[in-house]
PDB file of C-alpha atoms in Angstrom:
ATOM      1  CA  MET A   1     132.136  16.798  28.858  1.00 94.00           C
ATOM      2  CA  GLU A   2     128.859  14.964  28.248  1.00 98.00           C
ATOM      3  CA  VAL A   3     127.511  13.789  24.902  1.00 98.00           C
ATOM      4  CA  GLY A   4     123.783  13.535  24.228  1.00 98.00           C
ATOM      5  CA  LEU A   5     121.831  12.133  21.297  1.00 98.00           C
ATOM      6  CA  HIS A   6     118.991  13.785  19.379  1.00 98.00           C
ATOM      7  CA  ALA A   7     117.805  11.054  17.010  1.00 98.00           C
ATOM      8  CA  LEU A   8     114.260  10.006  17.890  1.00 98.00           C
ATOM      9  CA  GLY A   9     110.719  11.111  17.124  1.00 96.00           C
ATOM     10  CA  ILE A  10     110.988  11.818  13.400  1.00 94.00           C
ATOM     11  CA  GLY A  11     111.702   9.820  10.231  1.00 94.00           C
ATOM     12  CA  THR A  12     113.288   6.442  10.939  1.00 96.00           C
ATOM     13  CA  GLY A  13     113.561   7.503  14.574  1.00 97.00           C
ATOM     14  CA  ALA A  14     109.761   7.490  14.776  1.00 96.00           C
ATOM     15  CA  GLU A  15     109.498   3.707  14.469  1.00 97.00           C
ATOM     16  CA  ARG A  16     108.817   1.794  17.687  1.00 97.00           C
ATOM     17  CA  THR A  17     111.537  -0.811  17.167  1.00 98.00           C
ATOM     18  CA  VAL A  18     114.114   1.863  16.355  1.00 98.00           C
ATOM     19  CA  VAL A  19     113.136   3.942  19.404  1.00 98.00           C
ATOM     20  CA  ASP A  20     113.659   0.894  21.635  1.00 98.00           C
ATOM     21  CA  ALA A  21     116.938  -0.059  19.969  1.00 98.00           C
ATOM     22  CA  VAL A  22     118.483   3.420  19.936  1.00 98.00           C
ATOM     23  CA  ALA A  23     117.417   4.255  23.500  1.00 98.00           C
ATOM     24  CA  ALA A  24     118.764   1.031  24.986  1.00 98.00           C
ATOM     25  CA  ALA A  25     121.982   1.161  22.956  1.00 98.00           C
ATOM     26  CA  ALA A  26     122.591   4.817  23.881  1.00 98.00           C
ATOM     27  CA  GLU A  27     122.246   3.995  27.563  1.00 98.00           C
ATOM     28  CA  ARG A  28     124.620   1.023  27.301  1.00 98.00           C
ATOM     29  CA  ALA A  29     127.165   3.105  25.404  1.00 98.00           C
ATOM     30  CA  GLY A  30     127.179   5.920  27.958  1.00 98.00           C
ATOM     31  CA  PHE A  31     125.368   8.776  26.243  1.00 98.00           C
ATOM     32  CA  ALA A  32     124.138  11.311  28.799  1.00 98.00           C
ATOM     33  CA  THR A  33     120.731  12.331  27.433  1.00 98.00           C
ATOM     34  CA  LEU A  34     118.149  11.393  24.830  1.00 98.00           C
ATOM     35  CA  TRP A  35     116.635  14.536  23.298  1.00 98.00           C
ATOM     36  CA  VAL A  36     113.343  14.589  21.349  1.00 98.00           C
ATOM     37  CA  GLY A  37     111.982  17.679  19.610  1.00 93.00           C
ATOM     38  CA  GLU A  38     108.802  18.707  17.863  1.00 88.00           C
ATOM     39  CA  HIS A  39     107.349  21.121  15.343  1.00 72.00           C
ATOM     40  CA  PRO A  40     103.528  21.010  15.576  1.00 63.00           C
ATOM     41  CA  GLU A  41     102.884  22.572  12.161  1.00 57.00           C
ATOM     42  CA  VAL A  42     105.917  21.448  10.182  1.00 52.00           C
ATOM     43  CA  ALA A  43     104.372  20.347   6.900  1.00 50.00           C
ATOM     44  CA  ASP A  44     101.828  21.315   4.276  1.00 52.00           C
ATOM     45  CA  ALA A  45     100.948  18.384   2.025  1.00 50.00           C
ATOM     46  CA  ASN A  46      99.667  20.837  -0.619  1.00 52.00           C
ATOM     47  CA  ASP A  47     102.947  22.736  -0.818  1.00 49.00           C
ATOM     48  CA  PRO A  48     105.783  20.759  -2.469  1.00 49.00           C
ATOM     49  CA  ASP A  49     108.370  23.193  -1.090  1.00 44.00           C
ATOM     50  CA  VAL A  50     107.502  22.345   2.538  1.00 44.00           C
ATOM     51  CA  PRO A  51     109.058  19.050   3.702  1.00 49.00           C
ATOM     52  CA  VAL A  52     106.592  16.471   4.984  1.00 59.00           C
ATOM     53  CA  ALA A  53     107.727  14.742   8.161  1.00 67.00           C
ATOM     54  CA  ASP A  54     106.015  12.540  10.715  1.00 77.00           C
ATOM     55  CA  TRP A  55     106.896  14.078  14.090  1.00 88.00           C
ATOM     56  CA  LEU A  56     105.819  11.999  17.055  1.00 95.00           C
ATOM     57  CA  ASP A  57     104.677  13.757  20.213  1.00 96.00           C
ATOM     58  CA  PRO A  58     107.807  14.164  22.392  1.00 97.00           C
ATOM     59  CA  PHE A  59     106.115  12.935  25.567  1.00 98.00           C
ATOM     60  CA  VAL A  60     104.953   9.756  23.855  1.00 98.00           C
ATOM     61  CA  THR A  61     108.354   9.137  22.254  1.00 98.00           C
ATOM     62  CA  LEU A  62     110.205   9.727  25.519  1.00 98.00           C
ATOM     63  CA  SER A  63     107.763   7.461  27.370  1.00 98.00           C
ATOM     64  CA  PHE A  64     108.756   4.583  25.096  1.00 98.00           C
ATOM     65  CA  ALA A  65     112.434   5.524  25.460  1.00 98.00           C
ATOM     66  CA  ALA A  66     112.021   5.591  29.239  1.00 98.00           C
ATOM     67  CA  ALA A  67     110.461   2.127  29.206  1.00 98.00           C
ATOM     68  CA  ALA A  68     113.473   0.777  27.293  1.00 98.00           C
ATOM     69  CA  THR A  69     116.045   2.296  29.674  1.00 98.00           C
ATOM     70  CA  ASN A  70     116.821   2.839  33.353  1.00 98.00           C
ATOM     71  CA  THR A  71     119.398   5.574  33.819  1.00 98.00           C
ATOM     72  CA  ILE A  72     119.888   7.772  30.739  1.00 98.00           C
ATOM     73  CA  GLU A  73     118.457  11.278  31.072  1.00 98.00           C
ATOM     74  CA  LEU A  74     115.487  12.331  28.925  1.00 98.00           C
ATOM     75  CA  ALA A  75     114.736  15.788  27.525  1.00 98.00           C
ATOM     76  CA  THR A  76     112.324  17.504  25.187  1.00 98.00           C
ATOM     77  CA  GLY A  77     114.405  19.496  22.759  1.00 95.00           C
ATOM     78  CA  VAL A  78     112.334  21.558  22.542  1.00 94.00           C
ATOM     79  CA  LEU A  79     108.608  21.673  23.249  1.00 93.00           C
ATOM     80  CA  ALA A  80     106.690  24.534  21.585  1.00 88.00           C
ATOM     81  CA  LEU A  81     105.122  25.537  24.889  1.00 91.00           C
ATOM     82  CA  PRO A  82     103.064  28.602  23.811  1.00 85.00           C
ATOM     83  CA  GLU A  83     101.249  26.329  21.349  1.00 83.00           C
ATOM     84  CA  ARG A  84     100.090  23.948  24.102  1.00 89.00           C
ATOM     85  CA  ASN A  85      97.831  23.997  27.145  1.00 91.00           C
ATOM     86  CA  PRO A  86     100.120  24.490  30.179  1.00 92.00           C
ATOM     87  CA  ALA A  87      97.839  22.569  32.546  1.00 91.00           C
ATOM     88  CA  VAL A  88      98.026  19.543  30.254  1.00 94.00           C
ATOM     89  CA  VAL A  89     101.788  19.903  29.773  1.00 96.00           C
ATOM     90  CA  ALA A  90     102.318  20.106  33.546  1.00 95.00           C
ATOM     91  CA  ARG A  91     100.560  16.800  34.080  1.00 94.00           C
ATOM     92  CA  GLN A  92     102.197  15.096  31.087  1.00 96.00           C
ATOM     93  CA  ALA A  93     105.664  16.170  32.215  1.00 97.00           C
ATOM     94  CA  ALA A  94     105.046  15.207  35.840  1.00 96.00           C
ATOM     95  CA  SER A  95     103.731  11.791  34.770  1.00 96.00           C
ATOM     96  CA  LEU A  96     106.772  11.093  32.584  1.00 97.00           C
ATOM     97  CA  HIS A  97     109.096  12.406  35.276  1.00 97.00           C
ATOM     98  CA  LYS A  98     107.540  10.010  37.814  1.00 95.00           C
ATOM     99  CA  LEU A  99     107.492   6.931  35.564  1.00 96.00           C
ATOM    100  CA  SER A 100     111.079   7.526  34.390  1.00 97.00           C
ATOM    101  CA  GLY A 101     112.401   7.818  37.929  1.00 97.00           C
ATOM    102  CA  GLY A 102     112.993  11.567  37.782  1.00 96.00           C
ATOM    103  CA  ARG A 103     115.011  11.563  34.564  1.00 98.00           C
ATOM    104  CA  LEU A 104     113.102  14.242  32.617  1.00 98.00           C
ATOM    105  CA  SER A 105     114.207  17.766  31.790  1.00 98.00           C
ATOM    106  CA  LEU A 106     111.585  19.871  30.041  1.00 98.00           C
ATOM    107  CA  GLY A 107     113.100  21.761  27.134  1.00 98.00           C
ATOM    108  CA  VAL A 108     110.767  24.530  25.970  1.00 97.00           C
ATOM    109  CA  GLY A 109     110.803  27.282  23.387  1.00 93.00           C
ATOM    110  CA  ALA A 110     108.684  29.572  21.273  1.00 85.00           C
ATOM    111  CA  SER A 111     108.689  28.880  17.548  1.00 72.00           C
ATOM    112  CA  GLY A 112     109.730  31.745  15.307  1.00 71.00           C
ATOM    113  CA  ALA A 113     107.443  30.602  12.476  1.00 68.00           C
ATOM    114  CA  ARG A 114     104.356  32.801  12.189  1.00 73.00           C
ATOM    115  CA  THR A 115     102.481  30.033  10.358  1.00 70.00           C
ATOM    116  CA  ASP A 116     102.607  27.857  13.491  1.00 67.00           C
ATOM    117  CA  TYR A 117     100.653  30.429  15.466  1.00 70.00           C
ATOM    118  CA  ALA A 118      98.243  31.246  12.643  1.00 72.00           C
ATOM    119  CA  GLU A 119      97.251  27.587  12.362  1.00 69.00           C
ATOM    120  CA  LEU A 120      96.709  27.390  16.127  1.00 68.00           C
ATOM    121  CA  ASP A 121      95.061  30.821  16.435  1.00 70.00           C
ATOM    122  CA  ALA A 122      97.745  31.906  18.919  1.00 68.00           C
ATOM    123  CA  PRO A 123      99.302  35.417  19.068  1.00 73.00           C
ATOM    124  CA  PHE A 124     102.760  35.370  17.466  1.00 77.00           C
ATOM    125  CA  GLU A 125     103.790  38.739  18.925  1.00 78.00           C
ATOM    126  CA  ARG A 126     103.257  37.558  22.520  1.00 78.00           C
ATOM    127  CA  ARG A 127     105.067  34.239  22.210  1.00 79.00           C
ATOM    128  CA  GLY A 128     107.915  35.277  24.542  1.00 82.00           C
ATOM    129  CA  ALA A 129     105.559  36.614  27.208  1.00 87.00           C
ATOM    130  CA  TRP A 130     103.365  33.542  26.905  1.00 86.00           C
ATOM    131  CA  LEU A 131     106.394  31.303  27.285  1.00 92.00           C
ATOM    132  CA  THR A 132     107.374  33.038  30.523  1.00 94.00           C
ATOM    133  CA  GLU A 133     103.816  32.937  31.856  1.00 94.00           C
ATOM    134  CA  TYR A 134     103.381  29.288  30.961  1.00 94.00           C
ATOM    135  CA  VAL A 135     106.632  28.218  32.630  1.00 96.00           C
ATOM    136  CA  ALA A 136     105.536  30.054  35.784  1.00 95.00           C
ATOM    137  CA  ALA A 137     102.199  28.206  35.567  1.00 94.00           C
ATOM    138  CA  LEU A 138     103.963  24.848  35.211  1.00 95.00           C
ATOM    139  CA  ARG A 139     106.093  25.480  38.265  1.00 95.00           C
ATOM    140  CA  ARG A 140     103.144  26.548  40.374  1.00 92.00           C
ATOM    141  CA  ARG A 141     101.274  23.451  39.249  1.00 91.00           C
ATOM    142  CA  TRP A 142     104.175  21.176  40.145  1.00 93.00           C
ATOM    143  CA  ASN A 143     104.787  22.938  43.442  1.00 88.00           C
ATOM    144  CA  ALA A 144     101.288  23.366  44.826  1.00 75.00           C
ATOM    145  CA  GLY A 145      98.690  22.387  42.249  1.00 54.00           C
ATOM    146  CA  VAL A 146      97.947  25.980  41.213  1.00 48.00           C
ATOM    147  CA  GLY A 147      98.389  27.278  37.673  1.00 49.00           C
ATOM    148  CA  ALA A 148      98.162  30.837  36.368  1.00 46.00           C
ATOM    149  CA  GLY A 149      94.597  31.481  35.292  1.00 52.00           C
ATOM    150  CA  PHE A 150      93.443  28.037  36.459  1.00 51.00           C
ATOM    151  CA  ALA A 151      91.488  26.857  39.452  1.00 52.00           C
ATOM    152  CA  ARG A 152      93.294  24.696  42.002  1.00 54.00           C
ATOM    153  CA  LEU A 153      93.947  21.274  40.522  1.00 52.00           C
ATOM    154  CA  HIS A 154      93.731  18.399  42.978  1.00 54.00           C
ATOM    155  CA  SER A 155      94.885  15.597  40.678  1.00 63.00           C
ATOM    156  CA  GLY A 156      98.576  14.703  40.575  1.00 74.00           C
ATOM    157  CA  PRO A 157     101.124  13.633  39.989  1.00 87.00           C
ATOM    158  CA  TYR A 158     103.539  16.114  41.474  1.00 88.00           C
ATOM    159  CA  PRO A 159     107.328  15.772  41.095  1.00 90.00           C
ATOM    160  CA  SER A 160     108.996  14.380  44.216  1.00 82.00           C
ATOM    161  CA  ASP A 161     111.041  17.567  44.673  1.00 83.00           C
ATOM    162  CA  ARG A 162     108.139  19.733  43.452  1.00 86.00           C
ATOM    163  CA  SER A 163     109.989  20.762  40.313  1.00 92.00           C
ATOM    164  CA  ILE A 164     111.276  19.567  36.937  1.00 97.00           C
ATOM    165  CA  PRO A 165     114.296  21.258  35.314  1.00 98.00           C
ATOM    166  CA  VAL A 166     113.178  23.676  32.596  1.00 98.00           C
ATOM    167  CA  VAL A 167     115.629  24.161  29.740  1.00 98.00           C
ATOM    168  CA  LEU A 168     115.065  26.974  27.253  1.00 97.00           C
ATOM    169  CA  GLY A 169     115.900  26.628  23.573  1.00 94.00           C
ATOM    170  CA  CYS A 170     116.820  29.286  20.979  1.00 85.00           C
ATOM    171  CA  SER A 171     119.960  31.432  20.810  1.00 87.00           C
ATOM    172  CA  ASN A 172     118.977  35.073  20.274  1.00 90.00           C
ATOM    173  CA  GLU A 173     119.722  37.496  23.102  1.00 92.00           C
ATOM    174  CA  GLY A 174     116.065  37.882  24.035  1.00 90.00           C
ATOM    175  CA  ALA A 175     115.739  34.152  24.657  1.00 92.00           C
ATOM    176  CA  LEU A 176     119.086  34.012  26.465  1.00 96.00           C
ATOM    177  CA  ARG A 177     117.856  36.770  28.777  1.00 96.00           C
ATOM    178  CA  LEU A 178     114.902  34.564  29.710  1.00 95.00           C
ATOM    179  CA  VAL A 179     117.328  31.710  30.447  1.00 97.00           C
ATOM    180  CA  ALA A 180     119.238  34.004  32.797  1.00 97.00           C
ATOM    181  CA  GLU A 181     116.039  35.204  34.450  1.00 96.00           C
ATOM    182  CA  TRP A 182     114.228  31.931  35.091  1.00 97.00           C
ATOM    183  CA  GLY A 183     115.760  28.972  33.259  1.00 97.00           C
ATOM    184  CA  ASP A 184     117.441  25.901  34.729  1.00 98.00           C
ATOM    185  CA  GLY A 185     119.439  25.405  31.549  1.00 98.00           C
ATOM    186  CA  TRP A 186     119.832  26.197  27.863  1.00 98.00           C
ATOM    187  CA  TYR A 187     119.798  24.110  24.684  1.00 98.00           C
ATOM    188  CA  GLY A 188     121.277  25.804  21.629  1.00 97.00           C
ATOM    189  CA  HIS A 189     120.075  23.597  18.788  1.00 94.00           C
ATOM    190  CA  GLY A 190     121.747  23.692  15.369  1.00 94.00           C
ATOM    191  CA  LEU A 191     124.390  26.334  16.099  1.00 97.00           C
ATOM    192  CA  ARG A 192     126.820  27.095  13.300  1.00 97.00           C
ATOM    193  CA  ASP A 193     130.027  26.229  15.164  1.00 98.00           C
ATOM    194  CA  VAL A 194     131.940  26.329  18.443  1.00 98.00           C
ATOM    195  CA  GLU A 195     132.409  30.089  18.125  1.00 98.00           C
ATOM    196  CA  ASP A 196     128.630  30.575  18.082  1.00 98.00           C
ATOM    197  CA  ALA A 197     128.323  28.431  21.199  1.00 98.00           C
ATOM    198  CA  ALA A 198     131.085  30.402  22.929  1.00 98.00           C
ATOM    199  CA  VAL A 199     129.384  33.718  22.129  1.00 97.00           C
ATOM    200  CA  CYS A 200     126.084  32.452  23.576  1.00 97.00           C
ATOM    201  CA  SER A 201     127.844  31.140  26.681  1.00 97.00           C
ATOM    202  CA  SER A 202     129.580  34.489  27.206  1.00 97.00           C
ATOM    203  CA  THR A 203     126.303  36.334  26.685  1.00 97.00           C
ATOM    204  CA  LEU A 204     124.630  34.096  29.259  1.00 97.00           C
ATOM    205  CA  ARG A 205     127.405  34.829  31.749  1.00 97.00           C
ATOM    206  CA  ARG A 206     126.806  38.568  31.334  1.00 97.00           C
ATOM    207  CA  LEU A 207     123.024  38.258  31.501  1.00 97.00           C
ATOM    208  CA  CYS A 208     123.237  36.094  34.619  1.00 98.00           C
ATOM    209  CA  ARG A 209     125.324  38.769  36.328  1.00 97.00           C
ATOM    210  CA  GLU A 210     122.710  41.351  35.396  1.00 97.00           C
ATOM    211  CA  ALA A 211     119.960  39.094  36.756  1.00 97.00           C
ATOM    212  CA  GLY A 212     121.861  38.403  39.969  1.00 97.00           C
ATOM    213  CA  ARG A 213     122.259  34.699  39.214  1.00 97.00           C
ATOM    214  CA  ASP A 214     125.245  32.368  39.206  1.00 96.00           C
ATOM    215  CA  ARG A 215     125.934  31.181  35.668  1.00 95.00           C
ATOM    216  CA  GLY A 216     127.242  27.938  37.164  1.00 95.00           C
ATOM    217  CA  ASP A 217     123.714  27.022  38.245  1.00 95.00           C
ATOM    218  CA  LEU A 218     122.709  26.546  34.588  1.00 98.00           C
ATOM    219  CA  ARG A 219     123.289  23.434  32.487  1.00 98.00           C
ATOM    220  CA  LEU A 220     124.260  24.314  28.900  1.00 98.00           C
ATOM    221  CA  ALA A 221     123.833  21.962  25.941  1.00 98.00           C
ATOM    222  CA  VAL A 222     124.345  22.611  22.238  1.00 98.00           C
ATOM    223  CA  SER A 223     124.134  20.825  18.933  1.00 98.00           C
ATOM    224  CA  LEU A 224     126.298  21.962  16.013  1.00 98.00           C
ATOM    225  CA  ARG A 225     125.656  21.796  12.272  1.00 97.00           C
ATOM    226  CA  ASP A 226     128.900  19.979  11.529  1.00 97.00           C
ATOM    227  CA  PRO A 227     130.432  18.808  14.808  1.00 98.00           C
ATOM    228  CA  GLN A 228     133.866  17.219  15.055  1.00 97.00           C
ATOM    229  CA  PRO A 229     135.321  15.286  18.014  1.00 97.00           C
ATOM    230  CA  GLY A 230     137.937  18.004  18.425  1.00 96.00           C
ATOM    231  CA  ASP A 231     135.126  20.446  19.258  1.00 98.00           C
ATOM    232  CA  LEU A 232     134.460  18.783  22.612  1.00 98.00           C
ATOM    233  CA  ARG A 233     137.379  20.297  24.493  1.00 97.00           C
ATOM    234  CA  ARG A 234     136.782  23.722  22.973  1.00 97.00           C
ATOM    235  CA  LEU A 235     133.127  23.568  23.970  1.00 98.00           C
ATOM    236  CA  ALA A 236     134.071  22.579  27.506  1.00 97.00           C
ATOM    237  CA  ASP A 237     136.477  25.516  27.662  1.00 97.00           C
ATOM    238  CA  ALA A 238     133.589  27.767  26.577  1.00 98.00           C
ATOM    239  CA  GLY A 239     131.467  26.559  29.496  1.00 98.00           C
ATOM    240  CA  ILE A 240     129.257  24.111  27.599  1.00 98.00           C
ATOM    241  CA  ASP A 241     128.277  21.006  29.560  1.00 98.00           C
ATOM    242  CA  GLN A 242     126.932  18.755  26.809  1.00 98.00           C
ATOM    243  CA  LEU A 243     127.302  18.369  23.056  1.00 98.00           C
ATOM    244  CA  VAL A 244     124.156  16.873  21.540  1.00 98.00           C
ATOM    245  CA  LEU A 245     124.608  14.859  18.347  1.00 98.00           C
ATOM    246  CA  ALA A 246     121.639  15.421  16.019  1.00 97.00           C
ATOM    247  CA  ALA A 247     121.532  12.506  13.594  1.00 97.00           C
ATOM    248  CA  THR A 248     119.190  10.068  11.856  1.00 97.00           C
ATOM    249  CA  PRO A 249     119.381   6.363  12.734  1.00 98.00           C
ATOM    250  CA  PRO A 250     119.093   3.503  10.237  1.00 98.00           C
ATOM    251  CA  ALA A 251     115.612   2.087   9.690  1.00 97.00           C
ATOM    252  CA  ASP A 252     116.633  -1.400  10.777  1.00 98.00           C
ATOM    253  CA  PRO A 253     116.774  -1.711  14.592  1.00 98.00           C
ATOM    254  CA  ILE A 254     119.801  -4.015  14.585  1.00 98.00           C
ATOM    255  CA  ALA A 255     121.652  -1.628  12.298  1.00 98.00           C
ATOM    256  CA  ALA A 256     120.521   1.220  14.573  1.00 98.00           C
ATOM    257  CA  GLU A 257     122.201  -0.432  17.558  1.00 98.00           C
ATOM    258  CA  SER A 258     125.453  -0.719  15.599  1.00 98.00           C
ATOM    259  CA  TRP A 259     125.076   2.894  14.501  1.00 98.00           C
ATOM    260  CA  VAL A 260     124.830   4.033  18.133  1.00 98.00           C
ATOM    261  CA  SER A 261     127.893   1.949  19.028  1.00 98.00           C
ATOM    262  CA  GLU A 262     129.874   3.577  16.242  1.00 98.00           C
ATOM    263  CA  LEU A 263     128.821   7.049  17.382  1.00 98.00           C
ATOM    264  CA  ALA A 264     129.916   6.165  20.889  1.00 98.00           C
ATOM    265  CA  ARG A 265     133.271   4.856  19.691  1.00 97.00           C
ATOM    266  CA  ARG A 266     133.952   8.091  17.841  1.00 97.00           C
ATOM    267  CA  TRP A 267     132.566  10.621  20.326  1.00 97.00           C
ATOM    268  CA  LEU A 268     132.590   9.265  23.868  1.00 96.00           C
ATOM    269  CA  SER A 269     136.280   8.378  23.809  1.00 89.00           C
ATOM    270  CA  ALA A 270     137.003  11.968  22.736  1.00 87.00           C
ATOM    271  CA  ALA A 271     134.845  13.313  25.571  1.00 83.00           C
ATOM    272  CA  THR A 272     136.913  11.711  28.340  1.00 77.00           C
TER     273      THR A 272
END
């Protein structure tokens, strides 16, 4: 059972020294993956009820994390793909994949907040269809330099194996059906408990059968609202490959290194 860490790109985890410290310490400790998320329209400074947060761009954050490490996997968790230009995302992801030595998985999703799409003048009702179309465009771009609705693009880079794993976020059945149809993996972020994760895993197994796919070809990762070390074995029994710890590091980089070590002591020993 793998353990990942979702701690960078926001709050104290958005400071350069903390990014370096947490990334390097996580690799030394044996964490499997560094996850970085986003929410393009998270805050309204004029509305006191909406929390203000400084979210770094996931590609930029992961680029710094990649520079501080050599082997730990990197993943966006998740990128709001329908709110971005797929041609730009394809090149950003391929560039990070190349510079990190092939360590990137591209986690994508479609935000359920209507305000995100209103601010970006994007159609909320078509977010699922756009997500599917955009992922197809990314894969064509990586494979042959052709994107849906775009002219042939001659500038690289292209992934060495002509693909980057695409992991889909969200946990409703509609999103899980997309995972079964075209995903390389699934990231269930902020699930209530192990039972929720088990239900999603079982649903994916059924949907994969309906889609004619082998559920074993997918990599499944989840984060829980209140995880406990004892959850690891139960998650593994439910078919989950990785538990992602979502937590906030200390603001001091030295303290952040110790914080990662303590997380590793508590969680990685339980995962073996």
